Tab-separated table of C-alpha atoms in Angstrom:
chain	number	residue	atom	x	y	z
A	50	UNK	CA	-11.401	-17.823	-163.387
A	51	UNK	CA	-11.081	-15.173	-160.685
A	52	UNK	CA	-9.235	-12.174	-162.035
A	53	UNK	CA	-7.503	-10.100	-159.344
A	54	UNK	CA	-7.930	-6.355	-159.174
A	55	UNK	CA	-4.947	-4.150	-159.798
A	56	UNK	CA	-3.538	-2.431	-156.689
A	57	UNK	CA	-4.466	0.825	-158.478
A	58	UNK	CA	-8.158	-0.114	-158.342
A	59	UNK	CA	-9.861	0.989	-155.143
A	60	UNK	CA	-13.217	0.021	-153.754
A	61	UNK	CA	-14.554	3.269	-155.217
A	62	UNK	CA	-13.484	2.387	-158.762
A	63	UNK	CA	-16.365	1.615	-161.090
A	64	UNK	CA	-15.508	-1.538	-163.042
A	65	UNK	CA	-17.904	-2.031	-165.971
A	66	UNK	CA	-19.856	-5.267	-165.710
A	67	UNK	CA	-18.441	-8.013	-167.928
A	68	UNK	CA	-18.899	-11.794	-168.035
A	69	UNK	CA	-15.912	-13.636	-169.471
A	70	UNK	CA	-16.633	-16.238	-172.135
A	71	UNK	CA	-13.185	-17.817	-171.982
A	72	UNK	CA	-9.627	-16.817	-171.139
A	73	UNK	CA	-9.798	-13.346	-172.716
A	74	UNK	CA	-9.145	-11.582	-169.393
A	75	UNK	CA	-5.977	-13.582	-168.815
A	76	UNK	CA	-4.821	-12.983	-172.391
A	77	UNK	CA	-5.389	-9.264	-172.038
A	78	UNK	CA	-3.398	-9.092	-168.807
A	79	UNK	CA	-0.493	-11.031	-170.299
A	80	UNK	CA	-0.528	-8.829	-173.415
A	81	UNK	CA	-0.390	-5.710	-171.243
A	82	UNK	CA	2.357	-7.122	-169.017
A	83	UNK	CA	4.469	-8.214	-171.986
A	84	UNK	CA	3.772	-5.000	-173.966
A	85	UNK	CA	2.030	-6.761	-176.849
A	86	UNK	CA	-0.523	-5.039	-179.116
A	87	UNK	CA	-3.963	-6.625	-179.118
A	88	UNK	CA	-6.567	-7.104	-181.855
A	89	UNK	CA	-10.192	-7.866	-180.953
A	90	UNK	CA	-12.442	-9.190	-183.690
A	91	UNK	CA	-16.089	-10.077	-183.604
A	92	UNK	CA	-19.602	-8.993	-184.617
A	93	UNK	CA	-21.078	-5.626	-183.789
A	94	UNK	CA	-22.381	-5.308	-180.239
A	95	UNK	CA	-20.881	-8.525	-178.866
A	96	UNK	CA	-18.983	-6.801	-176.038
A	97	UNK	CA	-15.563	-5.845	-177.438
A	98	UNK	CA	-15.684	-2.242	-176.261
A	99	UNK	CA	-17.170	-3.202	-172.891
A	100	UNK	CA	-14.360	-5.740	-172.475
A	101	UNK	CA	-11.678	-3.092	-173.032
A	102	UNK	CA	-13.366	-0.713	-170.570
A	103	UNK	CA	-13.623	-3.541	-168.043
A	104	UNK	CA	-9.960	-4.476	-168.329
A	105	UNK	CA	-8.744	-0.872	-168.210
A	106	UNK	CA	-10.696	-0.342	-164.982
A	107	UNK	CA	-9.472	-3.589	-163.446
A	108	UNK	CA	-5.857	-2.783	-164.266
A	109	UNK	CA	-6.216	0.820	-163.112
A	110	UNK	CA	-5.142	2.202	-166.492
A	111	UNK	CA	-6.384	5.355	-168.238
A	112	UNK	CA	-8.328	4.537	-171.396
A	113	UNK	CA	-8.539	6.628	-174.557
A	114	UNK	CA	-11.139	5.323	-177.024
A	115	UNK	CA	-11.250	6.463	-180.646
A	116	UNK	CA	-14.230	5.504	-182.808
A	117	UNK	CA	-12.742	5.156	-186.277
A	118	UNK	CA	-14.565	6.428	-189.367
A	119	UNK	CA	-13.968	7.063	-193.058
A	120	UNK	CA	-12.449	10.504	-192.529
A	121	UNK	CA	-10.168	9.559	-189.629
A	122	UNK	CA	-6.599	10.281	-190.721
A	123	UNK	CA	-3.244	9.651	-189.083
A	124	UNK	CA	-3.050	13.328	-188.058
A	125	UNK	CA	-6.263	12.926	-186.044
A	126	UNK	CA	-4.450	10.342	-183.928
A	127	UNK	CA	-0.985	11.874	-183.722
A	128	UNK	CA	-1.818	15.583	-183.562
A	129	UNK	CA	-1.479	18.762	-185.574
A	130	UNK	CA	-0.469	22.399	-185.400
A	131	UNK	CA	-3.335	24.747	-184.505
A	132	UNK	CA	-3.687	28.477	-184.033
A	133	UNK	CA	-3.996	29.418	-180.368
A	134	UNK	CA	-3.934	33.012	-179.170
A	135	UNK	CA	-2.188	34.182	-182.320
A	136	UNK	CA	0.475	31.493	-182.080
A	137	UNK	CA	0.824	28.190	-183.866
A	138	UNK	CA	1.075	25.407	-181.312
A	139	UNK	CA	1.288	21.647	-181.555
A	140	UNK	CA	-1.662	19.765	-180.050
A	141	UNK	CA	-1.210	16.057	-179.342
A	142	UNK	CA	-3.812	13.632	-180.672
A	143	UNK	CA	-5.207	10.796	-178.521
A	144	UNK	CA	-2.605	8.270	-179.666
A	145	UNK	CA	0.285	10.610	-178.962
A	146	UNK	CA	-1.103	11.500	-175.514
A	147	UNK	CA	-1.382	7.820	-174.635
A	148	UNK	CA	2.187	7.157	-175.790
A	149	UNK	CA	3.526	10.105	-173.789
A	150	UNK	CA	1.580	9.410	-170.615
A	151	UNK	CA	0.880	5.669	-170.686
A	152	UNK	CA	-2.440	3.887	-170.646
A	153	UNK	CA	-4.559	2.087	-173.219
A	154	UNK	CA	-5.328	3.585	-176.608
A	155	UNK	CA	-8.293	1.723	-178.098
A	156	UNK	CA	-9.091	2.178	-181.797
A	157	UNK	CA	-12.600	0.861	-182.328
A	158	UNK	CA	-13.408	-0.478	-185.824
A	159	UNK	CA	-9.907	0.194	-187.121
A	160	UNK	CA	-10.701	-0.790	-190.732
A	161	UNK	CA	-13.046	2.189	-191.024
A	162	UNK	CA	-10.089	4.597	-190.756
A	163	UNK	CA	-8.044	5.860	-193.695
A	164	UNK	CA	-5.123	3.765	-194.882
A	165	UNK	CA	-2.455	6.105	-193.538
A	166	UNK	CA	-3.505	5.186	-189.973
A	167	UNK	CA	-2.022	1.697	-190.319
A	168	UNK	CA	1.317	3.197	-191.369
A	169	UNK	CA	1.442	5.220	-188.142
A	170	UNK	CA	0.645	2.149	-186.043
A	171	UNK	CA	3.276	-0.172	-187.505
A	172	UNK	CA	6.320	1.120	-185.562
A	173	UNK	CA	4.252	0.953	-182.360
A	174	UNK	CA	3.391	-2.692	-182.935
A	175	UNK	CA	6.836	-4.217	-183.286
A	176	UNK	CA	9.794	-4.454	-180.946
A	177	UNK	CA	10.633	-0.759	-181.410
A	178	UNK	CA	7.397	0.540	-179.811
A	179	UNK	CA	8.016	4.030	-181.151
A	180	UNK	CA	5.816	6.785	-182.552
A	181	UNK	CA	7.628	9.040	-185.032
A	182	UNK	CA	6.100	12.524	-185.300
A	183	UNK	CA	7.354	13.883	-188.594
A	184	UNK	CA	5.844	17.334	-188.120
A	185	UNK	CA	7.627	17.957	-184.806
A	186	UNK	CA	10.733	15.900	-185.503
A	187	UNK	CA	10.129	13.818	-182.375
A	188	UNK	CA	10.351	10.078	-181.973
A	189	UNK	CA	8.420	8.993	-178.899
A	190	UNK	CA	9.312	5.793	-177.079
A	191	UNK	CA	6.212	4.121	-175.668
A	192	UNK	CA	6.509	3.554	-171.912
A	193	UNK	CA	5.845	0.110	-170.380
A	194	UNK	CA	2.409	1.348	-169.277
A	195	UNK	CA	1.272	1.969	-172.876
A	196	UNK	CA	-0.898	-0.585	-174.683
A	197	UNK	CA	-2.455	-0.432	-178.141
A	198	UNK	CA	-5.766	-2.237	-178.672
A	199	UNK	CA	-7.727	-2.239	-181.925
A	200	UNK	CA	-10.957	-3.930	-182.975
A	201	UNK	CA	-12.910	-4.690	-186.112
A	202	UNK	CA	-15.833	-6.715	-187.387
A	203	UNK	CA	-14.581	-9.398	-189.810
A	204	UNK	CA	-18.147	-10.001	-191.025
A	205	UNK	CA	-19.619	-7.280	-193.203
A	206	UNK	CA	-16.467	-5.143	-192.995
A	207	UNK	CA	-14.352	-7.832	-194.670
A	208	UNK	CA	-16.540	-7.454	-197.755
A	209	UNK	CA	-16.179	-3.678	-197.965
A	210	UNK	CA	-12.784	-3.160	-196.320
A	211	UNK	CA	-10.092	-5.517	-195.156
A	212	UNK	CA	-7.322	-5.297	-192.605
A	213	UNK	CA	-4.094	-6.098	-194.416
A	214	UNK	CA	-2.274	-9.281	-193.355
A	215	UNK	CA	0.843	-7.198	-192.765
A	216	UNK	CA	-1.111	-5.234	-190.172
A	217	UNK	CA	-3.017	-8.149	-188.612
A	218	UNK	CA	0.199	-10.087	-188.062
A	219	UNK	CA	1.530	-7.321	-185.830
A	220	UNK	CA	-1.081	-8.110	-183.161
A	221	UNK	CA	-2.095	-10.991	-181.010
A	222	UNK	CA	-5.819	-11.521	-181.525
A	223	UNK	CA	-8.877	-12.544	-179.531
A	224	UNK	CA	-12.031	-13.588	-181.341
A	225	UNK	CA	-15.330	-12.569	-179.777
A	226	UNK	CA	-18.804	-13.892	-180.418
A	227	UNK	CA	-22.176	-13.698	-178.752
A	228	UNK	CA	-22.397	-15.537	-175.453
A	229	UNK	CA	-24.371	-18.740	-174.857
A	230	UNK	CA	-28.053	-18.165	-174.136
A	231	UNK	CA	-27.882	-18.475	-170.357
A	232	UNK	CA	-25.014	-16.007	-170.066
A	233	UNK	CA	-26.606	-13.581	-172.508
A	234	UNK	CA	-29.860	-13.705	-170.529
A	235	UNK	CA	-27.911	-12.878	-167.372
A	236	UNK	CA	-26.164	-9.915	-169.023
A	237	UNK	CA	-29.311	-8.430	-170.564
A	238	UNK	CA	-31.208	-8.857	-167.291
A	239	UNK	CA	-28.407	-7.220	-165.289
A	240	UNK	CA	-28.005	-4.311	-167.715
A	241	UNK	CA	-31.703	-3.593	-168.224
A	242	UNK	CA	-33.273	-4.579	-164.913
A	243	UNK	CA	-35.835	-6.767	-166.690
A	244	UNK	CA	-36.474	-10.127	-165.043
A	245	UNK	CA	-34.639	-13.075	-166.656
A	246	UNK	CA	-37.911	-14.866	-167.427
A	247	UNK	CA	-38.926	-11.913	-169.595
A	248	UNK	CA	-35.458	-11.619	-171.134
A	249	UNK	CA	-35.260	-15.275	-172.208
A	250	UNK	CA	-37.759	-14.907	-175.101
A	251	UNK	CA	-35.810	-11.887	-176.376
A	252	UNK	CA	-32.615	-13.946	-176.451
A	253	UNK	CA	-34.425	-16.752	-178.256
A	254	UNK	CA	-35.685	-14.222	-180.809
A	255	UNK	CA	-32.187	-12.804	-181.252
A	256	UNK	CA	-30.840	-16.271	-182.015
A	257	UNK	CA	-33.560	-16.741	-184.639
A	258	UNK	CA	-32.704	-13.421	-186.258
A	259	UNK	CA	-28.964	-14.085	-186.133
A	260	UNK	CA	-29.556	-17.242	-188.151
A	261	UNK	CA	-30.739	-14.966	-190.973
A	262	UNK	CA	-27.407	-13.134	-191.160
A	263	UNK	CA	-25.984	-13.331	-194.655
A	264	UNK	CA	-29.389	-13.976	-196.189
A	265	UNK	CA	-31.889	-11.203	-195.536
A	266	UNK	CA	-29.719	-9.407	-192.994
A	267	UNK	CA	-26.158	-8.061	-193.100
A	268	UNK	CA	-25.823	-8.257	-189.326
A	269	UNK	CA	-27.594	-10.104	-186.529
A	270	UNK	CA	-29.097	-8.634	-183.378
A	271	UNK	CA	-26.411	-7.451	-180.995
A	272	UNK	CA	-26.467	-7.911	-177.241
A	273	UNK	CA	-26.544	-4.118	-177.039
A	274	UNK	CA	-29.825	-3.973	-178.969
A	275	UNK	CA	-31.339	-6.591	-176.680
A	276	UNK	CA	-30.418	-4.479	-173.666
A	277	UNK	CA	-32.134	-1.502	-175.315
A	278	UNK	CA	-35.212	-3.622	-176.031
A	279	UNK	CA	-35.384	-5.029	-172.508
A	280	UNK	CA	-34.999	-1.510	-171.110
A	281	UNK	CA	-37.977	-0.337	-173.163
A	282	UNK	CA	-40.081	-3.287	-172.005
A	283	UNK	CA	-39.049	-2.709	-168.412
A	284	UNK	CA	-40.173	0.911	-168.781
A	285	UNK	CA	-43.687	-0.249	-169.672
A	286	UNK	CA	-43.581	-0.204	-173.478
A	287	UNK	CA	-45.562	-2.866	-175.309
A	288	UNK	CA	-43.108	-5.756	-176.030
A	289	UNK	CA	-43.863	-5.883	-179.764
A	290	UNK	CA	-43.345	-2.124	-180.070
A	291	UNK	CA	-40.098	-2.419	-178.132
A	292	UNK	CA	-38.921	-5.282	-180.346
A	293	UNK	CA	-39.767	-3.338	-183.492
A	294	UNK	CA	-37.923	-0.226	-182.292
A	295	UNK	CA	-34.839	-1.898	-180.837
A	296	UNK	CA	-34.408	-5.260	-182.587
A	297	UNK	CA	-35.954	-4.905	-186.051
A	298	UNK	CA	-35.832	-1.311	-187.295
A	299	UNK	CA	-32.049	-0.994	-186.687
A	300	UNK	CA	-31.407	-4.132	-188.771
A	301	UNK	CA	-33.128	-3.337	-192.059
A	302	UNK	CA	-34.785	-0.638	-194.130
A	303	UNK	CA	-36.438	-3.119	-196.488
A	304	UNK	CA	-40.207	-3.111	-195.790
A	305	UNK	CA	-40.654	-6.746	-196.846
A	306	UNK	CA	-37.797	-7.975	-194.672
A	307	UNK	CA	-39.042	-5.826	-191.811
A	308	UNK	CA	-42.510	-7.353	-192.063
A	309	UNK	CA	-41.041	-10.850	-192.103
A	310	UNK	CA	-39.007	-10.105	-188.989
A	311	UNK	CA	-42.097	-8.780	-187.230
A	312	UNK	CA	-43.880	-12.056	-187.967
A	313	UNK	CA	-40.963	-13.989	-186.501
A	314	UNK	CA	-41.081	-11.759	-183.431
A	315	UNK	CA	-44.778	-12.383	-182.912
A	316	UNK	CA	-44.228	-16.139	-183.096
A	317	UNK	CA	-41.330	-16.140	-180.633
A	318	UNK	CA	-42.505	-13.364	-178.297
A	319	UNK	CA	-46.348	-13.338	-178.504
C-alpha cells in the first residue's frame, strides 16, 4: 500500500528505508491515531527498530529510543534527583520527557529491563495514560502526541525471561519475521550497495543457517548481519572472510559448530 507522508515531513526529512511485509505501517498509524500502545515481537535483526524509525520519520514525530538491559531500572526511564551546581535538581528520564513533550518512546528489548519497569508502564498503557512520579509528587497526563512502543524477541528471550501476560495484554502487537528472499535481497542490496546477483547467495546461505536455529544455534542470521557481510564484500574483502566475520563468528563461539558453518558457507557461496 502507499503510505502518505505526514504534513510535518518535508522533502528534506530523511525517512529510513523500509520495505513493508504486510499491513504493519497501517497498524502503526492507527495505533498512534487512537493512542494505543504497541508491542513489536520478532527475531533479532529482522527490522523492528528500523520500522519504528521509519514510522516516526513518516509521521513527523520525535523518537526517543532506549536499549533495555539487565541494569535498566524504572528510575532510568522516569528520572532522578542529581546534584547540579551545589543544588539537588530533578532530571527527567527519556520516558518522562516523551510524556511531557509528546513523541514516540521506544523501549527496545523490553524483557531485558528490571521488573520494576513494567510497573511504571502499566498506567501509561490503559485508558488513564498517566505517568505517576512518586519522587516529585507529579502525575503526568500523556498528550495525544505521545506513543509508547516496546519490542522483544520471543525466541531465545522467552527461555531466559518472559514478558508477563498482564503486561502483554496491555498492548496491541505486531509480529515480525524475516522477509521473503526477493525482498530481503532487495534490502541488503540497497543498504550495502552490493549488486543483487552477489547478494542472492548470501540470502540463500542465511536461510540455510536459520534452519539450524534451535539445534546448533540459538539465533539465526539477521538481515543486519547480511548487510554487514555484503558491505565487506563490496569493499573488496574475500567473500569467505566476510562471511566468517559477519555471518558465522557472531553466531557461535563453539569451534566445532563454527567449522560446520564454514563448510556450509563454502557449499552455498563458493
